[in-house]
mmCIF file of C-alpha atoms in Angstrom:
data_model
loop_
_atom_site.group_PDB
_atom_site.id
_atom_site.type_symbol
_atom_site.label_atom_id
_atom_site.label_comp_id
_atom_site.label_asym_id
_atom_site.label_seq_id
_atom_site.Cartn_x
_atom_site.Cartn_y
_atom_site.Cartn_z
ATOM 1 C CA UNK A 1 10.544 32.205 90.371
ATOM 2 C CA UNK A 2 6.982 31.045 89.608
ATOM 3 C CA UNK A 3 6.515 34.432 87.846
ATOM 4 C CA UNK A 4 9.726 33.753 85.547
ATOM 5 C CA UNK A 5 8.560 29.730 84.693
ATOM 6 C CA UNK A 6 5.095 31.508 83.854
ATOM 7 C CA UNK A 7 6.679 33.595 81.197
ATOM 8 C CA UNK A 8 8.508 31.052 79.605
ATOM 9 C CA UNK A 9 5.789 28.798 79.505
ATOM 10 C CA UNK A 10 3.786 31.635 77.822
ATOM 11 C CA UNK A 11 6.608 32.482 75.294
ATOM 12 C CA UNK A 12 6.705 29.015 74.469
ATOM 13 C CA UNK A 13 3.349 29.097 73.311
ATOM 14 C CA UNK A 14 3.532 31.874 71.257
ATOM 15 C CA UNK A 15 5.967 30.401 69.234
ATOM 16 C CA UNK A 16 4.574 26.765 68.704
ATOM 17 C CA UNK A 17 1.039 28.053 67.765
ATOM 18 C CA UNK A 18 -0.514 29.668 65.553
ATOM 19 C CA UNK A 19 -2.539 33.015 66.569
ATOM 20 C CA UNK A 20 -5.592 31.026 66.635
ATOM 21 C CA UNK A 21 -4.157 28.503 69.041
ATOM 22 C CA UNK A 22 -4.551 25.900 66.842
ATOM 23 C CA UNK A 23 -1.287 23.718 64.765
ATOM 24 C CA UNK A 24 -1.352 22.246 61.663
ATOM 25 C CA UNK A 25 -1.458 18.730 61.286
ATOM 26 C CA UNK A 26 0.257 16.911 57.828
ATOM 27 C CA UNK A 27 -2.896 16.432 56.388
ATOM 28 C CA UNK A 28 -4.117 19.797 56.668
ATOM 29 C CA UNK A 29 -1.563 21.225 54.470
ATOM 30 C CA UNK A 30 -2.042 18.342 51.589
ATOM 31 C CA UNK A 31 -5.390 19.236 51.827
ATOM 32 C CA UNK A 32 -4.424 23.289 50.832
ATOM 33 C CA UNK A 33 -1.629 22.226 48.598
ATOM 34 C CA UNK A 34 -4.896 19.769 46.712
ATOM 35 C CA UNK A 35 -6.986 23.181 46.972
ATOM 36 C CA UNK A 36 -4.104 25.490 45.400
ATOM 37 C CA UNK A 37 -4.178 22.859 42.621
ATOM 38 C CA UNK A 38 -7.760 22.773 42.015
ATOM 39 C CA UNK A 39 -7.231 26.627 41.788
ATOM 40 C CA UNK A 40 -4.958 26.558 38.764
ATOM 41 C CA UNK A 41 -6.024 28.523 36.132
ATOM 42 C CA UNK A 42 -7.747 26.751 33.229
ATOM 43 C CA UNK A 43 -5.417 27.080 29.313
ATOM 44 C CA UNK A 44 -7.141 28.812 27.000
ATOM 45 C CA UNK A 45 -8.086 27.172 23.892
ATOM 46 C CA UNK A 46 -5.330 29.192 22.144
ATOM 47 C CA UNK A 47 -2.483 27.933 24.193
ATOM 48 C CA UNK A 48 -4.221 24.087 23.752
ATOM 49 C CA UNK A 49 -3.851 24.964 20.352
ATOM 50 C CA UNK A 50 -0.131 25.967 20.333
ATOM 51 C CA UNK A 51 0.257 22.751 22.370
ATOM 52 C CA UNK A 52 -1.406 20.269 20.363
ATOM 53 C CA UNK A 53 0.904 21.971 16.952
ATOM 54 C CA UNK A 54 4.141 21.757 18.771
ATOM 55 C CA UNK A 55 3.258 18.229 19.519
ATOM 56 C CA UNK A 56 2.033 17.335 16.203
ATOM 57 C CA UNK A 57 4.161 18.753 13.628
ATOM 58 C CA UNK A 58 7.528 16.844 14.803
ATOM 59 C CA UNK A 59 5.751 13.766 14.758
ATOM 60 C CA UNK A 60 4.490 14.698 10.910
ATOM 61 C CA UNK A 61 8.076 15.028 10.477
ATOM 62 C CA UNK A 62 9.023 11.282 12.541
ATOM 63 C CA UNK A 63 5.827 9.184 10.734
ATOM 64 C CA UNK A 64 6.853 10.592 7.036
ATOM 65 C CA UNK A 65 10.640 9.966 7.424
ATOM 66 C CA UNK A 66 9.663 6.441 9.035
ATOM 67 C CA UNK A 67 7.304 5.391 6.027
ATOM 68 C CA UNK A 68 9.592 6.705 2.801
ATOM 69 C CA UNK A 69 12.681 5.133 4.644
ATOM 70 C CA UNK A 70 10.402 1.784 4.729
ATOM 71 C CA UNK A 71 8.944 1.898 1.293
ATOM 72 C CA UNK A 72 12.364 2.422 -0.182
ATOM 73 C CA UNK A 73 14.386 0.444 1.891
ATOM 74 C CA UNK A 74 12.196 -2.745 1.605
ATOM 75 C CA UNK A 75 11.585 -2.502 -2.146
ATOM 76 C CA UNK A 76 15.545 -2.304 -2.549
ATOM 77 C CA UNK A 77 15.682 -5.182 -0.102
ATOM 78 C CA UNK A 78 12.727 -7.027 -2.622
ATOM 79 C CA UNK A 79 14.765 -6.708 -5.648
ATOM 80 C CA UNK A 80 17.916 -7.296 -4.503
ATOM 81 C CA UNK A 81 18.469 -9.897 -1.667
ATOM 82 C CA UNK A 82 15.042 -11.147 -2.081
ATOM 83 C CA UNK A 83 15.303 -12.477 -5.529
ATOM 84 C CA UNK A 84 18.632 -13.567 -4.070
ATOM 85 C CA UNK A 85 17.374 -15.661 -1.382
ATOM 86 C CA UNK A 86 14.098 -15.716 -2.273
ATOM 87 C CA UNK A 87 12.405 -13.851 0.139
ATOM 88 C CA UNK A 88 8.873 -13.161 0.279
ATOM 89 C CA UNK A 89 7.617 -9.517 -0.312
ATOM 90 C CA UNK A 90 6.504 -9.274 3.476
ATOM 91 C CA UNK A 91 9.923 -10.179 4.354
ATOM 92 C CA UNK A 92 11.400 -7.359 2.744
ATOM 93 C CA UNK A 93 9.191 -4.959 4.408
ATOM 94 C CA UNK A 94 9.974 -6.378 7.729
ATOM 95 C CA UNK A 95 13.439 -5.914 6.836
ATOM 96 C CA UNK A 96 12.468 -2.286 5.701
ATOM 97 C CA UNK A 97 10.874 -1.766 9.075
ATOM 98 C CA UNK A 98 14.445 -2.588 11.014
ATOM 99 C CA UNK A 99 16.435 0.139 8.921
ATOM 100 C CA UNK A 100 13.672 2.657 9.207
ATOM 101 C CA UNK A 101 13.715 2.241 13.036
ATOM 102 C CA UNK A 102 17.526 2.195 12.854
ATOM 103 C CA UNK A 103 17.251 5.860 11.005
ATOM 104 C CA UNK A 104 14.860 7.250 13.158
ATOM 105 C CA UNK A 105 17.337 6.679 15.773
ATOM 106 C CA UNK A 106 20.354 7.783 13.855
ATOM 107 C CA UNK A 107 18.225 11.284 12.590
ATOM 108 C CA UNK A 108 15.657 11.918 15.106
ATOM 109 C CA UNK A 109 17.504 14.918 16.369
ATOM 110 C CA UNK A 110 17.553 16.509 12.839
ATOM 111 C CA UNK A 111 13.781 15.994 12.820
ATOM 112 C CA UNK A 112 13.724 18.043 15.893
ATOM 113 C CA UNK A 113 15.803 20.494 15.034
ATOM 114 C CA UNK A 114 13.790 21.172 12.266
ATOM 115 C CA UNK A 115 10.753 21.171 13.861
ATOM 116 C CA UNK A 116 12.368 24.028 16.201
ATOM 117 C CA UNK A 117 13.258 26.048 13.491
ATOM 118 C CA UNK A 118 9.805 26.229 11.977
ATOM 119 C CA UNK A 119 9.069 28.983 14.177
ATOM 120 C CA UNK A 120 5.791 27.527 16.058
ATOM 121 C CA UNK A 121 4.970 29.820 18.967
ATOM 122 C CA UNK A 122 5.102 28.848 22.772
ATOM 123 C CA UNK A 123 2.179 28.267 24.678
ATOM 124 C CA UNK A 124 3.403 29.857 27.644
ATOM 125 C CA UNK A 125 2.297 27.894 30.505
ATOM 126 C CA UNK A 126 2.895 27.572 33.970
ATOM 127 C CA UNK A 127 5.008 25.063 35.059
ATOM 128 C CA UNK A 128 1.216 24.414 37.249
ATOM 129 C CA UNK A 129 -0.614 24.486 34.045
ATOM 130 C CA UNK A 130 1.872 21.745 32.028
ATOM 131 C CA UNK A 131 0.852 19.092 34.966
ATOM 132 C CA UNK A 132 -3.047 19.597 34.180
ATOM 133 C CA UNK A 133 -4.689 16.987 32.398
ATOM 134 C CA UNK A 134 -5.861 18.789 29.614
ATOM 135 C CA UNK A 135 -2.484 19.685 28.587
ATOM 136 C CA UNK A 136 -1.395 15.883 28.904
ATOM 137 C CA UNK A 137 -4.557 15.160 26.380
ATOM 138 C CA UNK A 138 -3.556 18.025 23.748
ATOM 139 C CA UNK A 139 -0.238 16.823 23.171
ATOM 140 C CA UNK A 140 -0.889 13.212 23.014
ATOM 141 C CA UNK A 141 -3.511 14.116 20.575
ATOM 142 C CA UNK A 142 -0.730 16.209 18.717
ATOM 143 C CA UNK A 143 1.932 13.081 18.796
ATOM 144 C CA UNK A 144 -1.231 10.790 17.143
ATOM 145 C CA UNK A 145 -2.738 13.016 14.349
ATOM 146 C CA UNK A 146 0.959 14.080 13.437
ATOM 147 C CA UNK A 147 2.297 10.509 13.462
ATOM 148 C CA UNK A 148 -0.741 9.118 11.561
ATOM 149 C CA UNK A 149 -0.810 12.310 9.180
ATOM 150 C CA UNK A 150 3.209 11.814 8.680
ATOM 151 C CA UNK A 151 3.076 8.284 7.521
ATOM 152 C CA UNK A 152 -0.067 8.333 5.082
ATOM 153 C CA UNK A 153 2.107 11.218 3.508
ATOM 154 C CA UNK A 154 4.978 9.267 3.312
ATOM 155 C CA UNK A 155 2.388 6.687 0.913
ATOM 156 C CA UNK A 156 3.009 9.221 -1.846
ATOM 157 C CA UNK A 157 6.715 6.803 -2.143
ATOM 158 C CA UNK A 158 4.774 4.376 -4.117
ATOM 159 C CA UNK A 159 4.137 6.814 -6.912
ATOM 160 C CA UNK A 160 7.512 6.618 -7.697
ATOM 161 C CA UNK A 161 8.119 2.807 -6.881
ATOM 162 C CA UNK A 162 7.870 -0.143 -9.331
ATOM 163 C CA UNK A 163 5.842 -2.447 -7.051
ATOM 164 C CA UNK A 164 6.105 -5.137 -9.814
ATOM 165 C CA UNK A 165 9.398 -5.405 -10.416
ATOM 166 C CA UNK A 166 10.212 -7.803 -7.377
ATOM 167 C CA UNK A 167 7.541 -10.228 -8.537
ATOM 168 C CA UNK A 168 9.188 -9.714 -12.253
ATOM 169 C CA UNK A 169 12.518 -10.608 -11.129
ATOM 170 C CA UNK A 170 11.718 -13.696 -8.756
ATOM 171 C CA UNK A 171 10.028 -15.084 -11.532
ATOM 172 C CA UNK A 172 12.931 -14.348 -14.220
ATOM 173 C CA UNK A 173 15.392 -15.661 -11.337
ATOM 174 C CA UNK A 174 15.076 -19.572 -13.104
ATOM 175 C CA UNK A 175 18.525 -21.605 -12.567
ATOM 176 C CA UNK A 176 19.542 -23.821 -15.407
ATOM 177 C CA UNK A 177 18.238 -26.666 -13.503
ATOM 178 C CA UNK A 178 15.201 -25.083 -13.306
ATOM 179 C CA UNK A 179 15.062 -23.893 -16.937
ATOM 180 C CA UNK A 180 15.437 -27.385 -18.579
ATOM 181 C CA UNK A 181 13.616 -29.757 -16.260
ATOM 182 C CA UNK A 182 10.131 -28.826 -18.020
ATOM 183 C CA UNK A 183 9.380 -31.383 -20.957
ATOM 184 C CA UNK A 184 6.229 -30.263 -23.327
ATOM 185 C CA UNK A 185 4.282 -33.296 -25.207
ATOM 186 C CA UNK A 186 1.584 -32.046 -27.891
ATOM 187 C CA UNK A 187 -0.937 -35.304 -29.116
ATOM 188 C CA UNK A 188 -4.267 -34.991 -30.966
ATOM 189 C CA UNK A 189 -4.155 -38.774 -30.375
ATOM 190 C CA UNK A 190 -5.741 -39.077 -27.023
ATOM 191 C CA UNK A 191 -8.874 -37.071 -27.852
ATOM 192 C CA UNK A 192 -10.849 -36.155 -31.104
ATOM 193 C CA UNK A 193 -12.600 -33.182 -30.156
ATOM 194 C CA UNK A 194 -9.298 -31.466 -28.839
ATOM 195 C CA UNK A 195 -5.611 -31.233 -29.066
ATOM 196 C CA UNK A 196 -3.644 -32.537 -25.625
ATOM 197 C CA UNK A 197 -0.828 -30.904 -24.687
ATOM 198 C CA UNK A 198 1.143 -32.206 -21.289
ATOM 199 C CA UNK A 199 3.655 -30.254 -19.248
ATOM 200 C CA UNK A 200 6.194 -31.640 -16.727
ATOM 201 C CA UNK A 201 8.014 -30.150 -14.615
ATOM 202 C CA UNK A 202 9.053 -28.235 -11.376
ATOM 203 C CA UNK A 203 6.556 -26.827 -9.530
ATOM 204 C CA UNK A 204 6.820 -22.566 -9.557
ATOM 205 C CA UNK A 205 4.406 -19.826 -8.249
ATOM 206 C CA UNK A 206 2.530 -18.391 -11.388
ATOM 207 C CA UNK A 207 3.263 -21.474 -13.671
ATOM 208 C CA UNK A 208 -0.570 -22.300 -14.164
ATOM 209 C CA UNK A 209 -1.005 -18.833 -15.295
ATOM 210 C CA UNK A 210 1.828 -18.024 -17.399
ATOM 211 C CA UNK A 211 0.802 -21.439 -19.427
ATOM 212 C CA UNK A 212 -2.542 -20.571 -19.799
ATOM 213 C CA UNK A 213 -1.585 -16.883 -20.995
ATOM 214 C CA UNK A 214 0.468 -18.207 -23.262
ATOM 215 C CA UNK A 215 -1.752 -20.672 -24.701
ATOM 216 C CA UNK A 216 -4.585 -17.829 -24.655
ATOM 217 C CA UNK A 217 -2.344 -15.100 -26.748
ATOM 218 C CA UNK A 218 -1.574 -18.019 -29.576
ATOM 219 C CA UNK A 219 -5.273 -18.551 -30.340
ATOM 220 C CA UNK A 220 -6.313 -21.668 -28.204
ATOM 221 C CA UNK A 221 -9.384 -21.687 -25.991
ATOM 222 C CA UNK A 222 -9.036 -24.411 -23.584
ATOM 223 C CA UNK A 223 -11.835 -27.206 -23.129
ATOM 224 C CA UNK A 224 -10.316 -28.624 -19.843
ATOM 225 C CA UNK A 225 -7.476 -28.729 -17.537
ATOM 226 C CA UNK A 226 -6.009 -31.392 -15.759
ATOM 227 C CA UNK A 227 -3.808 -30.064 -13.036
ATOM 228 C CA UNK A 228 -1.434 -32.821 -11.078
ATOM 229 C CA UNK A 229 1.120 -31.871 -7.974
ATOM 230 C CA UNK A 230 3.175 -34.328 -7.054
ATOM 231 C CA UNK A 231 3.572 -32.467 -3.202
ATOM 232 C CA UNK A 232 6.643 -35.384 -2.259
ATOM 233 C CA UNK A 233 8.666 -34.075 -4.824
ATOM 234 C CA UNK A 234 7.412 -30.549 -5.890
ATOM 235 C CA UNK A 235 6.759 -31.978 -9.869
ATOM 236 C CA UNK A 236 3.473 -31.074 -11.936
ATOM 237 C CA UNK A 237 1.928 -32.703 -14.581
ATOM 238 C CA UNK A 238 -0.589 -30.839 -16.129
ATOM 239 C CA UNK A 239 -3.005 -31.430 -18.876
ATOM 240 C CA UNK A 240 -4.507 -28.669 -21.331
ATOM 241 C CA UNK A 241 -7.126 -29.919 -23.582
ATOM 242 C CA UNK A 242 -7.529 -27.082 -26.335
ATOM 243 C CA UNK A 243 -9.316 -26.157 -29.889
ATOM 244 C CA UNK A 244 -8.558 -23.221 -32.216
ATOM 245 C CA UNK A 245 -10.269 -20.348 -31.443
ATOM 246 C CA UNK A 246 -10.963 -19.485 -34.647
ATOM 247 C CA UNK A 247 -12.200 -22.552 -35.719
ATOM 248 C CA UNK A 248 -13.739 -24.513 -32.468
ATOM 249 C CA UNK A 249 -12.040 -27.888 -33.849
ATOM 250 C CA UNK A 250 -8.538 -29.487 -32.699
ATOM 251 C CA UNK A 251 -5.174 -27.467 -34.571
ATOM 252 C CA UNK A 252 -3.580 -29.222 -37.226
ATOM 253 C CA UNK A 253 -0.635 -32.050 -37.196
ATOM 254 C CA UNK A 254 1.948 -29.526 -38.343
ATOM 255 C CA UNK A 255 1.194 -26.570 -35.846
ATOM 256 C CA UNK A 256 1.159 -28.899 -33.035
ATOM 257 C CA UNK A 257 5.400 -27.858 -32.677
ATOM 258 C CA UNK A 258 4.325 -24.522 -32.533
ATOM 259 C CA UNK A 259 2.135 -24.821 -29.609
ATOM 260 C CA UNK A 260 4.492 -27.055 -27.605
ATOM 261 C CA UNK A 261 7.479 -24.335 -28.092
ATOM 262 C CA UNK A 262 5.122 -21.144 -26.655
ATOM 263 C CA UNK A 263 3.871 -23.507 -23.909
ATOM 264 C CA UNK A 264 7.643 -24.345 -23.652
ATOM 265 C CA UNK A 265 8.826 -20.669 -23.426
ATOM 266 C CA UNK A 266 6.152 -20.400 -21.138
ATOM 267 C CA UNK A 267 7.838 -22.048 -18.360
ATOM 268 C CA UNK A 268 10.923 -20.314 -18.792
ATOM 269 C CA UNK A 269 9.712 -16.686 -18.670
ATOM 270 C CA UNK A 270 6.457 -16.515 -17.779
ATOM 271 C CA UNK A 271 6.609 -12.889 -17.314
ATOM 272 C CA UNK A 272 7.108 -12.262 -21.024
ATOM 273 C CA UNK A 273 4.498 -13.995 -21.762
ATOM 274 C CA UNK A 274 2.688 -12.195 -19.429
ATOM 275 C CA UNK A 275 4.019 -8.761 -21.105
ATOM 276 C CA UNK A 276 2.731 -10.279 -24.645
ATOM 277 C CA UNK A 277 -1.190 -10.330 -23.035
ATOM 278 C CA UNK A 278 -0.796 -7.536 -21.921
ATOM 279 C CA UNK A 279 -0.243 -5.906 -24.901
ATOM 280 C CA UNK A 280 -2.606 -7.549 -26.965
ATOM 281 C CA UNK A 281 -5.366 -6.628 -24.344
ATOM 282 C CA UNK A 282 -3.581 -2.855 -25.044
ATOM 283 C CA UNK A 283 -4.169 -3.166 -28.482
ATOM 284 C CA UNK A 284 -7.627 -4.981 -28.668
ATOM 285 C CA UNK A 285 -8.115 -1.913 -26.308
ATOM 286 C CA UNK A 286 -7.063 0.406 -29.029
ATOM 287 C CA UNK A 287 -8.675 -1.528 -32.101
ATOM 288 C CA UNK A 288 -12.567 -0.846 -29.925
ATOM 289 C CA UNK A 289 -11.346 3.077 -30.299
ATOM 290 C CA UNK A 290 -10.755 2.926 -34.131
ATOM 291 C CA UNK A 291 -13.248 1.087 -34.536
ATOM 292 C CA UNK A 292 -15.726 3.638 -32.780
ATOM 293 C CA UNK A 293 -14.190 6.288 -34.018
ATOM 294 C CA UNK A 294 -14.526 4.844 -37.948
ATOM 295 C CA UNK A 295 -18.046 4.279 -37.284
ATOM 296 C CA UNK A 296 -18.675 8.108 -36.011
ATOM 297 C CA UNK A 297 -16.678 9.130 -38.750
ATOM 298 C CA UNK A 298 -19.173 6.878 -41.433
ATOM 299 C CA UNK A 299 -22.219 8.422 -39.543
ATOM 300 C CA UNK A 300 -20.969 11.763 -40.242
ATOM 301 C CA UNK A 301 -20.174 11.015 -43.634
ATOM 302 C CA UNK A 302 -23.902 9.510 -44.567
ATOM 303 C CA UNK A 303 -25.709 12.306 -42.998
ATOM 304 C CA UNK A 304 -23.808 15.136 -45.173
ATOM 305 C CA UNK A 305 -24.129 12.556 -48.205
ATOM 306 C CA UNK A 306 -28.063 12.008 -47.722
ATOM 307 C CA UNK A 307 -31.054 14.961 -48.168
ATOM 308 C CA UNK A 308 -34.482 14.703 -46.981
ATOM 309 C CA UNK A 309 -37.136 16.404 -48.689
ATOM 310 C CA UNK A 310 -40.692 16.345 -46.956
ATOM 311 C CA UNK A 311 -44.013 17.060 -49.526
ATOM 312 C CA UNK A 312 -43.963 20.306 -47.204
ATOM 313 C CA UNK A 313 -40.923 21.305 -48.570
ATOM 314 C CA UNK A 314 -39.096 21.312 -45.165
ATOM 315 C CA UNK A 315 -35.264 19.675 -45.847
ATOM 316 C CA UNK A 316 -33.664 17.392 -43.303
ATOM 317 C CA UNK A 317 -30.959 14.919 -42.763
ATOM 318 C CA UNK A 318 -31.117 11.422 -41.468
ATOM 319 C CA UNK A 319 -32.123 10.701 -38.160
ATOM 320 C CA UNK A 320 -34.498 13.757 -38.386
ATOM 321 C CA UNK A 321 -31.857 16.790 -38.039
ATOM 322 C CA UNK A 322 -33.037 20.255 -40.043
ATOM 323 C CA UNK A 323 -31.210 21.645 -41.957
#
């Protein structure tokens, strides 16, 4: 009987330990599974590559489809429901912002699908090797540079956008009201040296400078300005003290009418009058080239017209060139 209980006890212990006597304990197998980690082999730079490129181009794919959807969706927005409603520019490219987002959810699979079919080959990595560190780094630098790459490429949109035609619009978007509340009074009477001419009127972004353009392309330099907001009800009354620029002295009685109507049509599209500078700056642009181009052309002409004769006998042109 005791010889029996002996061999139990003995089989028992076989089976419970390990052949060095010793058992496990929890922490002595976290400990090897930490080790087995540690012993993962290290990605070569070629698969960090391949990891970082199947991270990235998507992305290039996600940030240019974001920014063109943006651009072209808040400039639409800009002309349309902002000169509507008068929304501000940055309004429309918030606006912009929500229907981008919206498309990115609507064709985000596309974008992935297409980024599949490129063709970009696997890095092959252990399911051990995806859960290192280094890995985790390489594709998040992928997802940046791609993102950041795919939305400055999207920028090439405003090649092909108008990014003045909201402002031109808002400012042509007058209502009647509007258009006839401005009143115009031209006086030499209140000073000697200079023609007065007063404007009245509601109170509009770019006013100041559509006036003064105005007054600028019809030959008036302007001796002082007198600019008056009336901030409780949204009225101005400015004062433009001018003098021919031609002449340096106050215009005459009879063109006073003429310089009240262009201040006039001024205020009801200043953006014409804004066109009309611009195209005499064009051509004051052009007249300098003619103008140095006649002058090269006289040069040319003198020195073929004109021989110099030294008492050596040695011919020349003017400005010293041999002949």
């Amino acid at each position: 009987m005791l010889t029996s209980r002996r061999l139990l006890i003995e089989n028992f212990r076989s089976r419970s330990l390990p052949k060095n006597g010793v058992r496990r304990s929890k922490s002595t197998t976290s400990a090897s599974d930490a080790e087995a980690a540690e012993t993962v082999e290290r990605p070569t730079n070629r698969q960090l590559w391949r990891v970082f490129n199947r991270a990235a181009v998507p992305m290039i794919g996600f940030g240019f489809t974001d920014q063109t959807v943006m651009l072209q969706a808040g400039n639409a927005i800009d002309c349309t429901l902002g000169v509507t409603f008068g929304l501000s520019t940055l309004t429309a490219a918030a606006f912009g912002q929500v229907v981008s987002d919206a498309s990115g959810v609507v064709f985000g699979g596309t974008v992935e699908r297409a980024a599949k079919m490129a063709g970009l080959p696997s890095a092959n990595l252990t399911s051990a090797q995806r859960a290192l560190p280094i890995v985790g780094q390489a594709r998040w630098m992928g997802t940046l540079v791609g993102v950041v790459l795919g939305c400055l490429l999207g920028l090439v949109n405003l090649l092909f956008i108008d990014t003045g035609r909201s402002s031109t619009l808002k400012l042509q978007a007058f209502n009647e009201e509007q258009e006839f509340e401005f009143q115009v009074e031209a006086s030499n009477a209140l000073r000697k040296d200079a023609t007065a001419l007063k404007v009245f009127g509601p109170d509009l972004d770019g006013l100041l400078a559509s006036m003064t353009a105005a007054l600028s392309v019809r030959g008036c330099s302007i001796v002082e300005i007198q600019a008056k907001q009336d901030d409780s009800e949204g009225m101005i009354a400015d004062v433009f003290y001018v003098v021919s620029r031609e002449t340096g002295e106050p215009f005459e009685d009879d063109e006073l009418e003429s310089l009240a109507q262009g201040l006039l049509d001024s205020t009801r599209t200043p953006m014409n009058v804004n066109s009309v500078k611009a195209a005499m700056h064009e051509l004051e642009n052009t007249n300098s080239y003619l103008k140095a181009r006649v002058k090269k052309l006289e040069n040319l002409m003198y020195e073929k017209q004109i021989k110099l004769i030294s008492s050596s006998g040695e011919e020349s042109r003017p400005g010293g060139n041999k002949l």
